[in-house]
XYZ file of C-alpha atoms in Angstrom:
395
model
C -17.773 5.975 18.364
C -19.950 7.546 15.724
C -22.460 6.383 12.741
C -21.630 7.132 9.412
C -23.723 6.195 6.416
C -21.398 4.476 3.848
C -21.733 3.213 0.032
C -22.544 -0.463 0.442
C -19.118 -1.630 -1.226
C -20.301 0.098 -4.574
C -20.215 -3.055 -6.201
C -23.843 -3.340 -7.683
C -23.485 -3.043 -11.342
C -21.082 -3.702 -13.607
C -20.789 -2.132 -16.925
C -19.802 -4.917 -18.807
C -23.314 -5.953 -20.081
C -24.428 -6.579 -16.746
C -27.489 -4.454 -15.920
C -29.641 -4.916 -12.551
C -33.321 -3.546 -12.648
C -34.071 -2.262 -9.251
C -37.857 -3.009 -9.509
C -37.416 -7.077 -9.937
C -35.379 -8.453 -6.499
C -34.426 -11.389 -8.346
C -32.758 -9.906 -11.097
C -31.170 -7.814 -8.639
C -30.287 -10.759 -6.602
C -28.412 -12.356 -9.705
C -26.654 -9.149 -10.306
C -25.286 -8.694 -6.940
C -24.002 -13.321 -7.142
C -22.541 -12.021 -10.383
C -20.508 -8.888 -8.157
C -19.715 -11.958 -5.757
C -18.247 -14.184 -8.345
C -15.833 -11.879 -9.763
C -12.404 -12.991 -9.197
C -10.030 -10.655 -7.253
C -7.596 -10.108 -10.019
C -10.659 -8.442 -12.619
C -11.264 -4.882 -10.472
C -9.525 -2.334 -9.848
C -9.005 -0.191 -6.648
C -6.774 2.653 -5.424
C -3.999 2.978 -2.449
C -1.616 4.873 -1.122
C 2.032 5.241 -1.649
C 3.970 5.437 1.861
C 1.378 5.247 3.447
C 2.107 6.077 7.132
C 3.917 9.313 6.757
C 4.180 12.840 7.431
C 5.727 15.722 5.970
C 9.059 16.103 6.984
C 10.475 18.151 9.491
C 10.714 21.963 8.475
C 13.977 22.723 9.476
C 15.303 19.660 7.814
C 13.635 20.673 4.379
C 15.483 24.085 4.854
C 18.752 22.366 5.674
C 18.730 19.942 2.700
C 17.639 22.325 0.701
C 20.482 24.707 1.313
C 23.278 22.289 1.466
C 22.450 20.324 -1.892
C 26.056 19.840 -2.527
C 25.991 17.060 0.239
C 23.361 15.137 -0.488
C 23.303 11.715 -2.589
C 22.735 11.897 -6.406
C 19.099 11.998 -6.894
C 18.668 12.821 -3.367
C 15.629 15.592 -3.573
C 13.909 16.859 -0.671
C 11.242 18.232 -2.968
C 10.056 14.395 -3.990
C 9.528 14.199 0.591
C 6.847 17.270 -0.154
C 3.569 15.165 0.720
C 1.681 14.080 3.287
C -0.672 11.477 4.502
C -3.983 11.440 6.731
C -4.563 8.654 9.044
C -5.339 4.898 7.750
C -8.696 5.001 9.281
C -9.062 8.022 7.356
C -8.095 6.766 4.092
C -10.001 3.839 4.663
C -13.363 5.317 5.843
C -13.290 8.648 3.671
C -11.376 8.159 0.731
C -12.256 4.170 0.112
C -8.421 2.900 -0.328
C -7.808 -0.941 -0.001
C -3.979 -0.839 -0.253
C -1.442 0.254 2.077
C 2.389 0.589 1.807
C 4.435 0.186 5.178
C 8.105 0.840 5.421
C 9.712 -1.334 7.965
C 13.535 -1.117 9.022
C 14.972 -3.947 11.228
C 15.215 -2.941 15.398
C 16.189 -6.353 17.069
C 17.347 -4.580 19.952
C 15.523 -1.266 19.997
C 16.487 1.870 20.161
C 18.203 1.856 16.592
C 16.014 4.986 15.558
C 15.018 6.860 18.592
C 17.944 9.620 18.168
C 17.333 11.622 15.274
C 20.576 12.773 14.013
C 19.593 15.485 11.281
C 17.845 17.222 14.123
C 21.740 18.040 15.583
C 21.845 19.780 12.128
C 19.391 22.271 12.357
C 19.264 22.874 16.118
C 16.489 20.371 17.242
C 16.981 17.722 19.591
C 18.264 14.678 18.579
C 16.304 12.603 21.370
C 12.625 11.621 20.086
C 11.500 10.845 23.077
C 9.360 8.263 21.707
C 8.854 5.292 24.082
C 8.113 3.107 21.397
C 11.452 3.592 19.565
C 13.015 2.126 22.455
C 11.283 -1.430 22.511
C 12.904 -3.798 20.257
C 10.928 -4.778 16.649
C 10.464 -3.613 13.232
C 10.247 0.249 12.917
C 7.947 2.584 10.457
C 9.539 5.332 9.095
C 10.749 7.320 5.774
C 14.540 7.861 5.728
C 16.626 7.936 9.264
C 17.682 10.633 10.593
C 16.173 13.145 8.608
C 12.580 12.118 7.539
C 10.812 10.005 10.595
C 7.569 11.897 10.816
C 4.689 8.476 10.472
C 1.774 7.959 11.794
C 2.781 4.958 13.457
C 6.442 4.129 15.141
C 5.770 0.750 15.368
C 5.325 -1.885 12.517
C 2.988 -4.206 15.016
C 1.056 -1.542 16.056
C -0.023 -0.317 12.327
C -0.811 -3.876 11.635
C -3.018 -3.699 15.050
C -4.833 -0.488 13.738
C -5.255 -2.388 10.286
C -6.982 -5.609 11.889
C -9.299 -3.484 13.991
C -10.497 -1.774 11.352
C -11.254 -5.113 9.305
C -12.749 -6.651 12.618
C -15.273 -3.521 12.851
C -15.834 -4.077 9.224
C -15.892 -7.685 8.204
C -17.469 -7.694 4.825
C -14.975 -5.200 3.530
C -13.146 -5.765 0.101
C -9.541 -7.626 0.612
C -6.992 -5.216 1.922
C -3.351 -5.451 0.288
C -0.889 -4.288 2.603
C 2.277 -3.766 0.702
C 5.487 -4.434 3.193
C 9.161 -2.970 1.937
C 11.826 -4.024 3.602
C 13.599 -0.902 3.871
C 17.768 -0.725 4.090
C 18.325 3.071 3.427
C 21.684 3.193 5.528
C 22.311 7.645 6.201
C 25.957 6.221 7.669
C 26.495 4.829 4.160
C 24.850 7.207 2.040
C 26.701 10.447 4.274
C 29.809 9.216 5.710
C 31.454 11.085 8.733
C 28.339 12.845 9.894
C 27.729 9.964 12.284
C 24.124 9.013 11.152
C 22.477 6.067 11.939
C 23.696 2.804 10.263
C 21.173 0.865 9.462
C 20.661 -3.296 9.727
C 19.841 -4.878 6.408
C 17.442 -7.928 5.757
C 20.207 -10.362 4.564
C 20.118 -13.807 5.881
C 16.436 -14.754 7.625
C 16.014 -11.896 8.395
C 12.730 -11.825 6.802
C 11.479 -13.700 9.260
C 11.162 -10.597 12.194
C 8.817 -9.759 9.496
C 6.486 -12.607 9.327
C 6.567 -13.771 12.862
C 5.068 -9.999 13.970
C 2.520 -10.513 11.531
C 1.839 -14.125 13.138
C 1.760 -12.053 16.286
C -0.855 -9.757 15.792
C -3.006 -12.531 13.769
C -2.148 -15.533 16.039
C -5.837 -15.876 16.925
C -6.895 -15.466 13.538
C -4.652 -16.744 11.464
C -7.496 -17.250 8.761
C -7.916 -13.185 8.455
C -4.700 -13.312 6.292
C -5.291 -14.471 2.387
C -2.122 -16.591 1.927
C -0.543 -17.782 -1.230
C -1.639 -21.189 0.079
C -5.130 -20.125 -0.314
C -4.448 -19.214 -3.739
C -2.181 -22.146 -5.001
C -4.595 -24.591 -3.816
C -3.593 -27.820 -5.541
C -1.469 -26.207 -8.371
C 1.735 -27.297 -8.619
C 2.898 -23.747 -8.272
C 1.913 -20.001 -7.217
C 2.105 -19.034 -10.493
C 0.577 -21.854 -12.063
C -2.352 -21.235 -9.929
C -2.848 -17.364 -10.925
C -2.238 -18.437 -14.432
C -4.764 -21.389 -14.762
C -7.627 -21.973 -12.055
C -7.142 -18.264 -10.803
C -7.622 -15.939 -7.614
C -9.993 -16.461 -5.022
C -13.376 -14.866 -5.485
C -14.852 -11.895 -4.093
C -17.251 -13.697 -1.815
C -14.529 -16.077 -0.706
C -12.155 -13.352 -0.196
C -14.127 -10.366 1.770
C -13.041 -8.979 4.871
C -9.334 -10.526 4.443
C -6.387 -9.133 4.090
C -2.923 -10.007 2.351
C 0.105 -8.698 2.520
C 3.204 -8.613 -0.100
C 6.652 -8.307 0.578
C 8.535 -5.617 -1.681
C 12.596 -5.938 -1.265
C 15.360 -6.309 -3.781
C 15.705 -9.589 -5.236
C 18.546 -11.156 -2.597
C 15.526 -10.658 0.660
C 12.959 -12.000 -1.484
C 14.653 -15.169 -2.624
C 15.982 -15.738 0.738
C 12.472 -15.344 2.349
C 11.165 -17.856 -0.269
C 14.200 -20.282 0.052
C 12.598 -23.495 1.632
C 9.347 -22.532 1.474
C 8.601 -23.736 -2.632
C 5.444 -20.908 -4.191
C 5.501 -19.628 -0.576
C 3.906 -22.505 1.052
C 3.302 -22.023 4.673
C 4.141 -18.648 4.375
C 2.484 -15.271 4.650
C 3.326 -12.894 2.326
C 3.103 -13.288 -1.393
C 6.251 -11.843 -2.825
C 7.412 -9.020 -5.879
C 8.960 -10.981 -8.267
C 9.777 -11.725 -11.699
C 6.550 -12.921 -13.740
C 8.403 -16.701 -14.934
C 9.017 -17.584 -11.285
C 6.934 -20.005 -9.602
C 6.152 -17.688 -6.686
C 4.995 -15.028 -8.908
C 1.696 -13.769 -8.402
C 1.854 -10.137 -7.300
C 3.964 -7.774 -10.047
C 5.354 -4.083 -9.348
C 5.283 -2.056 -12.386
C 5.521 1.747 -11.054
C 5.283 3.121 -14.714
C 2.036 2.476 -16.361
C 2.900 5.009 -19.370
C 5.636 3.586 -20.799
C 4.234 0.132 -19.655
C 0.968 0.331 -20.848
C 1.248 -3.150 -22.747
C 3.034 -4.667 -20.597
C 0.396 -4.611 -17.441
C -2.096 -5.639 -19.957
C -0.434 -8.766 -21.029
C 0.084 -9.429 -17.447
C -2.587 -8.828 -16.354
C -4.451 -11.337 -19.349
C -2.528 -13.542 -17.409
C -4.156 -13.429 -14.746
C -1.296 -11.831 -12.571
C -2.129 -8.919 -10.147
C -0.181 -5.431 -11.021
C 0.955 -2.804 -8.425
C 1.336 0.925 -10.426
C 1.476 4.456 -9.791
C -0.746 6.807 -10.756
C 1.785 9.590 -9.523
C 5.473 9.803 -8.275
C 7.371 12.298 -6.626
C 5.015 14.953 -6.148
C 5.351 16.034 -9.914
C 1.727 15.441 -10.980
C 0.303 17.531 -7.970
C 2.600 20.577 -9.423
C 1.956 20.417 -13.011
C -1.976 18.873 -12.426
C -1.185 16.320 -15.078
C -3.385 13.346 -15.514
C -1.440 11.604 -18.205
C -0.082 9.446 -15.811
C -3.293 8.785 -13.400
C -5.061 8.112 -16.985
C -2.518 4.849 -18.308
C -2.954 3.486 -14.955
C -6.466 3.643 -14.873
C -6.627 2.400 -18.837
C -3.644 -0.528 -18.098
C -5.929 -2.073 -15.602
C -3.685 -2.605 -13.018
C -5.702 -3.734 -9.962
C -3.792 -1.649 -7.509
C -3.143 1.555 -8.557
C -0.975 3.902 -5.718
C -1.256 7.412 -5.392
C -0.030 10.283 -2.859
C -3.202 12.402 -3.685
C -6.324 10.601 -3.327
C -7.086 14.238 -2.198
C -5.591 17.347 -3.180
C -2.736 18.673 -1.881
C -4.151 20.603 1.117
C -2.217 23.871 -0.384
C -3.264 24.078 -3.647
C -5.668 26.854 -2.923
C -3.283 28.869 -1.123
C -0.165 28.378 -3.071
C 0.028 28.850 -7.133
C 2.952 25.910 -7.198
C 0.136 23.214 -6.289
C -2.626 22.062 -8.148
C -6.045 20.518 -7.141
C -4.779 17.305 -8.682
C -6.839 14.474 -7.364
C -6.715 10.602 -8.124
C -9.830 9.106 -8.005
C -12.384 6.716 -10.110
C -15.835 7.914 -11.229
C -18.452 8.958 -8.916
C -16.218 8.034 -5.929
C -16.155 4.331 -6.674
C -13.879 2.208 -4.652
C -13.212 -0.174 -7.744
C -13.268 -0.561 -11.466
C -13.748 -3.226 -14.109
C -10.510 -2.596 -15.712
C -11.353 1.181 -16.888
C -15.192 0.300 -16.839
C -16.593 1.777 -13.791
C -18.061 -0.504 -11.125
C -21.643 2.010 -10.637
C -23.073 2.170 -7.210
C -26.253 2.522 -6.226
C -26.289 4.049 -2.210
C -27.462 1.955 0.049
C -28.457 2.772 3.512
C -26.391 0.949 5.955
C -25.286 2.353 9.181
C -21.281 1.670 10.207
C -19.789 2.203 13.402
C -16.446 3.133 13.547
C-alpha cells in the first residue's frame, strides 16, 4: 500500500461564468453544490480504447507481416501496434473513467487456452494459463494470434474494477464499455485449424450480465442502471431526452456498464426487458429507439454536427480521439481536436501517454491525448480548472 497525493476530482470551477473566490468559504461552498449538480451527460472525460491489452506477440507481428497475402482484407497488423498499462494505472496516473473490455463466450472453458498462431512461428501453442481453462467469458484481442491482456478473465477485470471504486468511493462514475466479441480465426482463415469461435446469438447475453451480478451480488447498488435513469419515464430515451441523467452527487463512486455488439445481440439482450428494465447494461443503439441512451460515434471529424445535436439532446456520445495507431505516427491532432470541440462525454484514446518509443524511433511521435492542465473532465471544450487539494489516497 502506498500514499499518493491526488487532485481532489478537479472539479472546482467551471468556466462557464462560474467563478469561486477562495477567500469567502461560502461562495466556495456554492461553487463546489453547483460542480455537484451538474448532470452526468454535460462533462467530458477521457478512456481507453481496448483497454486490457498488450502488444502482440513478436513473432506473430513478423509472421503476419511477411505473409500478407493470407490475411483478411483490411487485416493490418500495424493497426495491433499499441499497448496498454494496467487499469489501476490508468486510473490512478492518467485520470481515465472509461474502460473497453473485449469478452468472447467460454461456457465450457478451455476455448482459448491453445494459441494456434504460436504453431506458426515456432512458439508453443499451450498457454499454460490456468485461468483459460475454467469455464466463463474470456478477455482478449483476436484468437490465436493476438491474446496478450492484462486480464484472462472477464470476472476478474470486473473484480480489479470494483476494488478500485471500493478504495475510492467518491470517484466520478466509471463507464465500462463491454463488446461482445465474435471474431471467428476458423472463419476468417479456413484450413489452418484456428480456433472457432461461439457467437452471442440467442441469450447468450445473459453469461454476460449474470457475471456482472456475480461480482456485484452484494452490492448491487454500485452499478448505475438504466432503471436509475428512466425513473418514471415511459422510456430510456424519453428519460435522457426530458428529465435527464442522474447528477454528479447522486452518481459518484458508481459505475455503469454498456453493451457494444451488432444490432442482432443487442436487440436480443433487450427483448423482454422494455428500455432495459431490470437489466444492467445500457445498450449502443440507434438514437429513435426507446432504449437509447448511450450512442457510439467513432468519427468525431466527419461527425462533428452530428454529436452536437445529440448530444443537445441530452444523449451520451462514445468517440475516438485516435484509431489505428495513425495519429501516434503522423502526431496529428486534427482528430483529438473535433472530439474534444464535439463534446462527446467519452472520448477513447490509445495514447493518453505517448507511445513509449517515440524518443527512440523517428516513426513515432510524442502524440498525447489529454485535456488542459491534466484535468480529468471538461465542460464540453471549456475546461473544468482545478485547484489541488491536499488529500491523501491509499491505493
Amino acid at each position: 500500500m502506498k500514499t499518493v497525493r491526488i487532485l481532489s476530482f478537479l472539479l472546482l470551477v467551471l468556466l462557464i461564468g462560474i467563478s469561486c473566490n477562495d477567500d469567502d468559504p461560502k461562495e466556495m461552498e456554492t461553487c463546489q453544490d453547483k460542480i455537484e449538480s451538474l448532470k452526468i451527460n454535460q462533462y467530458q472525460t477521457l478512456g481507453s480504447h481496448n483497454s486490457y491489452r498488450k502488444n502482440t506477440q513478436p513473432e506473430i507481428v513478423g509472421f503476419m507481416n511477411a505473409s500478407a497475402e493470407l490475411l483478411p482484407e483490411g487485416f493490418d497488423p500495424a493497426s495491433w501496434d499499441y499497448s496498454h498499462e494496467t487499469l489501476e494505472d490508468q486510473l490512478n496516473i492518467y485520470g481515465l473513467r472509461s474502460f473497453e473490455l473485449d469478452v468472447y463466450r467460454d461456457p465450457e472453458g478451455g476455448l482459448f487456452n491453445n494459441r494456434i498462431g504460436n504453431a506458426f512461428v515456432g512458439l508453443d501453442p499451450d498457454s499454460g494459463e490456468q485461468k483459460l481453462l475454467a469455464p466463463g467469458l474470456k478477455i482478449l484481442h483476436f484468437p490465436d494470434f493476438d491474446y496478450h491482456t492484462h486480464f484472462f478473465t472477464f470476472v476478474d477485470a470486473l473484480e480489479a474494477l470494483k476494488s478500485w471504486s471500493d478504495a475510492n468511493q467518491n470517484h466520478l462514475p466509471i463507464t465500462i464499455l463491454i463488446e461482445a466479441k465474435e471474431d471467428n480465426p476458423a472463419l476468417m482463415l479456413p484450413g489452418f485449424g484456428l480456433t472457432s469461435t461461439l457467437d452471442f446469438s440467442g441469450s447468450a447475453t445473459e453469461e454476460i450480465e449474470s457475471e456482472i451480478d456475480m461480482v456485484f451480488t452484494s452490492d448491487q447498488d454500485h452499478i448505475l442502471k438504466p432503471d436509475d435513469v428512466r425513473g418514471t419515464n415511459s422510456s430510456l430515451r424519453s428519460a435522457v431526452t426530458t428529465t435527464g441523467w442522474p447528477t454528479l452527487s447522486e452518481s459518484r463512486g458508481k459505475i455503469m456498464f454498456v453493451l457494444m455488439a451488432r444490432d442482432e445481440v443487442v436487440e436480443n439482450y433487450i427483448d423482454g426487458y422494455p428500455s432495459l428494465e431490470g437489466r444492467n447494461m445500457f445498450v449502443f443503439t440507434d438514437a429513435d429507439k426507446d432504449e437509447a441512451a448511450f450512442l457510439k460515434i467513432d468519427d468525431p471529424e466527419a461527425n462533428l454536427v452530428e454529436i452536437q445535436n445529440y448530444i443537445d439532446q441530452g444523449f451520451i456520445v462514445r468517440t475516438q480521439a485516435d484509431s489505428e495507431t495513425e495519429q501516434a505516427r503522423t502526431g496529428s491532432y486534427t482528430r483529438m481536436n473535433s472530439a474534444f470541440e464535439s463534446g462527446a462525454q467519452i472520448i477513447n484514446t490509445d495514447y493518453y501517454r505517448p507511445d513509449p518509443r517515440f524518443s527512440t524511433d523517428v516513426t513515432w511521435t510524442d502524440y498525447e491525448v489529454k485535456f488542459t492542465n491534466n484535468n480529468l473532465a471538461m465542460i464540453h471544450a471549456k475546461v473544468i480548472e482545478a485547484e489541488t487539494i491536499d488529500c491523501e489516497v491509499t491505493e
